[in-house]
XYZ file of C-alpha atoms in Angstrom:
269
model
C 25.441 -109.405 57.655
C 26.646 -106.777 55.151
C 28.587 -109.346 53.126
C 25.557 -111.630 53.047
C 23.428 -108.770 51.723
C 26.021 -107.961 49.059
C 26.138 -111.590 47.889
C 22.351 -111.756 47.867
C 22.121 -108.647 45.689
C 24.891 -109.877 43.409
C 23.316 -113.246 42.696
C 19.913 -111.663 42.161
C 21.085 -108.843 39.893
C 23.600 -110.888 37.844
C 20.981 -113.092 36.099
C 19.052 -109.963 35.138
C 22.154 -108.375 33.625
C 22.977 -111.542 31.712
C 19.377 -111.896 30.584
C 19.536 -108.466 28.966
C 21.764 -109.845 26.196
C 20.658 -112.614 23.855
C 22.651 -114.247 21.085
C 21.130 -116.358 18.348
C 22.604 -118.552 15.640
C 19.973 -118.489 12.890
C 22.107 -120.264 10.301
C 19.436 -122.951 9.954
C 17.216 -120.317 8.302
C 19.796 -119.555 5.617
C 18.892 -120.497 2.047
C 22.588 -121.008 1.307
C 24.301 -124.068 2.854
C 27.538 -122.110 3.333
C 26.077 -118.898 4.771
C 25.687 -118.355 8.517
C 23.349 -115.895 10.250
C 24.136 -114.426 13.678
C 22.149 -111.982 15.796
C 23.049 -110.192 19.036
C 20.235 -108.530 21.020
C 20.407 -106.316 24.094
C 17.436 -105.178 26.161
C 15.104 -106.942 23.753
C 16.424 -105.045 20.725
C 18.676 -106.240 17.906
C 22.024 -104.431 18.112
C 24.238 -106.527 15.800
C 23.421 -108.684 12.788
C 25.789 -110.623 10.557
C 25.326 -112.928 7.583
C 28.276 -114.380 5.697
C 29.958 -117.464 4.314
C 33.528 -117.815 5.538
C 36.354 -120.155 4.611
C 39.603 -120.132 6.591
C 42.810 -121.593 5.166
C 45.413 -122.456 7.814
C 48.896 -123.792 6.950
C 50.476 -126.307 9.337
C 53.570 -128.499 9.339
C 53.744 -132.296 9.152
C 56.735 -134.635 8.971
C 57.818 -135.869 5.561
C 58.137 -139.568 4.780
C 61.803 -139.498 5.799
C 60.804 -138.409 9.309
C 63.173 -135.434 9.185
C 61.948 -132.794 6.773
C 58.802 -130.736 7.276
C 56.008 -130.381 4.741
C 53.411 -127.613 4.928
C 49.810 -128.756 4.556
C 46.697 -126.574 4.458
C 43.558 -126.985 6.548
C 40.304 -125.766 4.975
C 37.992 -124.671 7.801
C 34.381 -123.457 7.697
C 31.980 -122.456 10.456
C 29.572 -125.330 11.279
C 25.837 -124.821 11.730
C 25.901 -125.467 15.480
C 28.589 -122.910 16.349
C 28.214 -120.977 19.599
C 28.251 -117.191 19.492
C 28.860 -114.331 21.869
C 28.596 -110.643 21.180
C 29.132 -107.197 22.567
C 27.331 -104.056 21.489
C 28.252 -100.456 22.170
C 27.846 -96.968 20.778
C 31.312 -96.968 19.162
C 32.668 -100.510 19.608
C 31.136 -103.932 18.955
C 32.324 -107.529 18.766
C 31.133 -110.863 17.384
C 32.707 -114.114 18.598
C 31.974 -117.517 17.041
C 33.308 -120.728 18.616
C 32.950 -124.419 17.783
C 34.246 -127.911 18.675
C 34.700 -127.127 22.382
C 36.526 -123.850 21.691
C 39.093 -125.550 19.448
C 38.231 -122.784 16.987
C 37.218 -119.187 17.725
C 36.583 -116.545 15.077
C 36.332 -112.930 16.264
C 35.299 -109.780 14.422
C 35.902 -106.389 16.044
C 33.978 -103.319 14.861
C 34.526 -99.630 15.502
C 32.493 -96.516 14.637
C 34.346 -93.283 13.973
C 33.507 -89.700 13.059
C 35.762 -87.413 11.012
C 35.270 -83.674 10.692
C 34.709 -82.557 7.095
C 33.635 -79.287 5.485
C 29.942 -80.263 5.596
C 30.063 -81.431 9.220
C 30.883 -84.872 10.601
C 31.446 -87.902 8.388
C 30.401 -90.971 10.421
C 31.328 -94.490 9.328
C 31.995 -97.938 10.802
C 34.454 -100.665 9.828
C 36.121 -103.896 10.929
C 39.344 -102.867 12.632
C 40.501 -106.296 13.794
C 40.010 -110.000 13.036
C 41.265 -112.878 15.173
C 41.187 -116.609 14.617
C 42.216 -119.002 17.386
C 42.776 -122.617 16.341
C 44.085 -125.797 17.958
C 46.238 -128.043 15.773
C 45.532 -130.911 18.201
C 41.989 -131.006 16.801
C 42.079 -134.024 14.419
C 39.231 -133.242 11.999
C 41.335 -130.615 10.180
C 44.884 -131.119 11.490
C 46.246 -134.623 10.935
C 49.698 -135.436 12.338
C 50.557 -131.779 12.947
C 54.062 -131.156 14.299
C 54.135 -129.612 17.807
C 50.331 -129.425 18.070
C 48.730 -126.744 20.216
C 46.694 -123.545 20.209
C 47.676 -120.622 18.001
C 46.220 -117.181 17.352
C 46.137 -115.519 13.954
C 45.496 -111.768 13.957
C 45.150 -108.932 11.483
C 47.409 -105.888 11.622
C 46.278 -102.282 10.992
C 43.038 -103.521 9.448
C 40.416 -101.218 7.934
C 37.863 -103.416 6.171
C 34.191 -103.126 5.165
C 34.204 -99.330 5.628
C 30.513 -98.306 5.623
C 28.630 -95.012 6.162
C 27.009 -94.700 9.582
C 23.458 -95.981 9.919
C 23.769 -98.406 6.996
C 24.526 -102.102 6.611
C 27.363 -103.474 4.502
C 26.541 -105.881 1.672
C 28.875 -107.751 -0.659
C 28.098 -110.934 -2.568
C 31.572 -111.106 -4.101
C 34.376 -112.931 -2.306
C 36.782 -110.835 -0.256
C 40.093 -112.152 1.047
C 41.873 -110.962 4.177
C 45.257 -112.063 5.506
C 46.164 -112.775 9.129
C 49.533 -113.550 10.714
C 49.653 -116.597 12.978
C 51.615 -117.075 16.183
C 52.705 -120.390 14.631
C 56.007 -119.226 13.110
C 54.296 -116.206 11.488
C 52.442 -118.352 8.992
C 49.844 -116.591 6.854
C 46.210 -117.493 7.503
C 43.697 -116.566 4.790
C 40.103 -115.528 5.532
C 37.717 -115.602 2.551
C 34.267 -114.084 3.094
C 31.356 -113.937 0.652
C 27.583 -113.347 0.692
C 28.263 -110.743 3.384
C 25.607 -108.591 5.064
C 26.682 -107.002 8.363
C 25.500 -104.190 10.611
C 27.044 -103.741 14.077
C 25.568 -100.298 14.914
C 22.380 -98.223 14.623
C 19.907 -100.989 13.738
C 16.517 -99.271 13.613
C 14.156 -102.273 13.364
C 14.328 -105.613 15.166
C 15.898 -108.344 13.002
C 16.017 -105.910 10.058
C 19.088 -104.554 8.306
C 19.194 -100.859 7.459
C 19.720 -99.652 3.884
C 22.584 -101.542 2.262
C 25.882 -100.010 1.213
C 27.168 -102.254 -1.581
C 30.854 -102.971 -2.010
C 32.675 -101.645 -5.076
C 32.923 -105.115 -6.637
C 29.152 -105.636 -6.466
C 28.547 -102.148 -7.888
C 30.901 -102.881 -10.787
C 29.276 -106.260 -11.482
C 25.820 -104.671 -11.373
C 26.962 -102.029 -13.884
C 28.441 -104.714 -16.151
C 25.127 -106.611 -16.044
C 23.176 -103.454 -16.931
C 25.582 -102.253 -19.646
C 24.191 -104.459 -22.474
C 20.668 -103.281 -21.615
C 21.747 -99.622 -21.623
C 23.557 -100.041 -24.953
C 20.497 -101.795 -26.411
C 18.219 -98.933 -25.346
C 20.630 -96.343 -26.829
C 20.838 -98.281 -30.108
C 17.031 -98.571 -30.270
C 16.692 -94.804 -29.721
C 19.210 -94.087 -32.488
C 17.253 -96.328 -34.884
C 13.920 -94.678 -33.958
C 15.370 -91.170 -34.375
C 16.977 -92.086 -37.735
C 13.712 -93.550 -39.059
C 11.799 -90.521 -37.811
C 14.129 -88.074 -39.537
C 14.003 -90.135 -42.744
C 10.175 -90.186 -42.654
C 9.974 -86.399 -42.119
C 12.399 -85.721 -44.976
C 10.396 -87.979 -47.301
C 7.186 -86.194 -46.373
C 8.744 -82.744 -46.939
C 10.152 -83.843 -50.293
C 6.755 -85.165 -51.413
C 5.071 -81.816 -50.620
C 7.536 -79.708 -52.619
C 6.584 -78.448 -56.145
C 8.478 -80.423 -58.767
C 10.111 -78.020 -61.282
C 10.417 -79.319 -64.859
C 13.897 -79.969 -66.101
C 13.054 -78.685 -69.643
C 13.186 -74.839 -69.496
C 10.680 -74.572 -72.419
C 7.989 -75.930 -70.154
C 8.250 -72.869 -67.806
C 5.907 -70.961 -70.258
C 3.074 -73.296 -69.422
C 3.508 -72.813 -65.637
């Protein structure tokens, strides 16, 4: 009787627990064909949002024409629109998992929030501390005639990426490249991300990013775009000031009494 009651409670409570978390792939709403949009919600509230375009370059071996030597090819992989996602939210740790083609490919981002003591108090920030990419070289759309096909996992090591102040989202339009090491003979897998907007913690409004923290590259590009305008304004001010000074000097000169050059004329003054 007790075991029956336990099972009854389990199967009634489990759907409620699972229903508390929702994951949504909103990539169809993206204005960019390469950018994906993912949302994780818990208890009816958005707890993780991510937008980015990602390209993954995976090296793999194929046999040469002589049937003996190996040649390294490269697979160019992107996340398709219909990818499945899973997520996990927490106060200090979060995770986003994206899978496609029957789990032949799985891309995972791991986030962590930390606090460091500084002179003014605590400095809170979040970052990506780990990236994983699982791929199956038996999958024929990207891996053709791969030698010893099978599943491999590429992982980052001692990663500290997208470091962002607490309570803010990270934004970077520029491309960023990260390197992973694969279990397939330690080959290097390259992750290129662009058009990035991510926030895994402290989202205040549903489906709304908090204030953006722009990456250094975007800040530099923005400054370079504004520099000609700033220089133009400075040059215009210099011209206006120069003309103003010239006009004042001319006016002062015109108002001065003109003394005759011939000294004999001083008697008539």
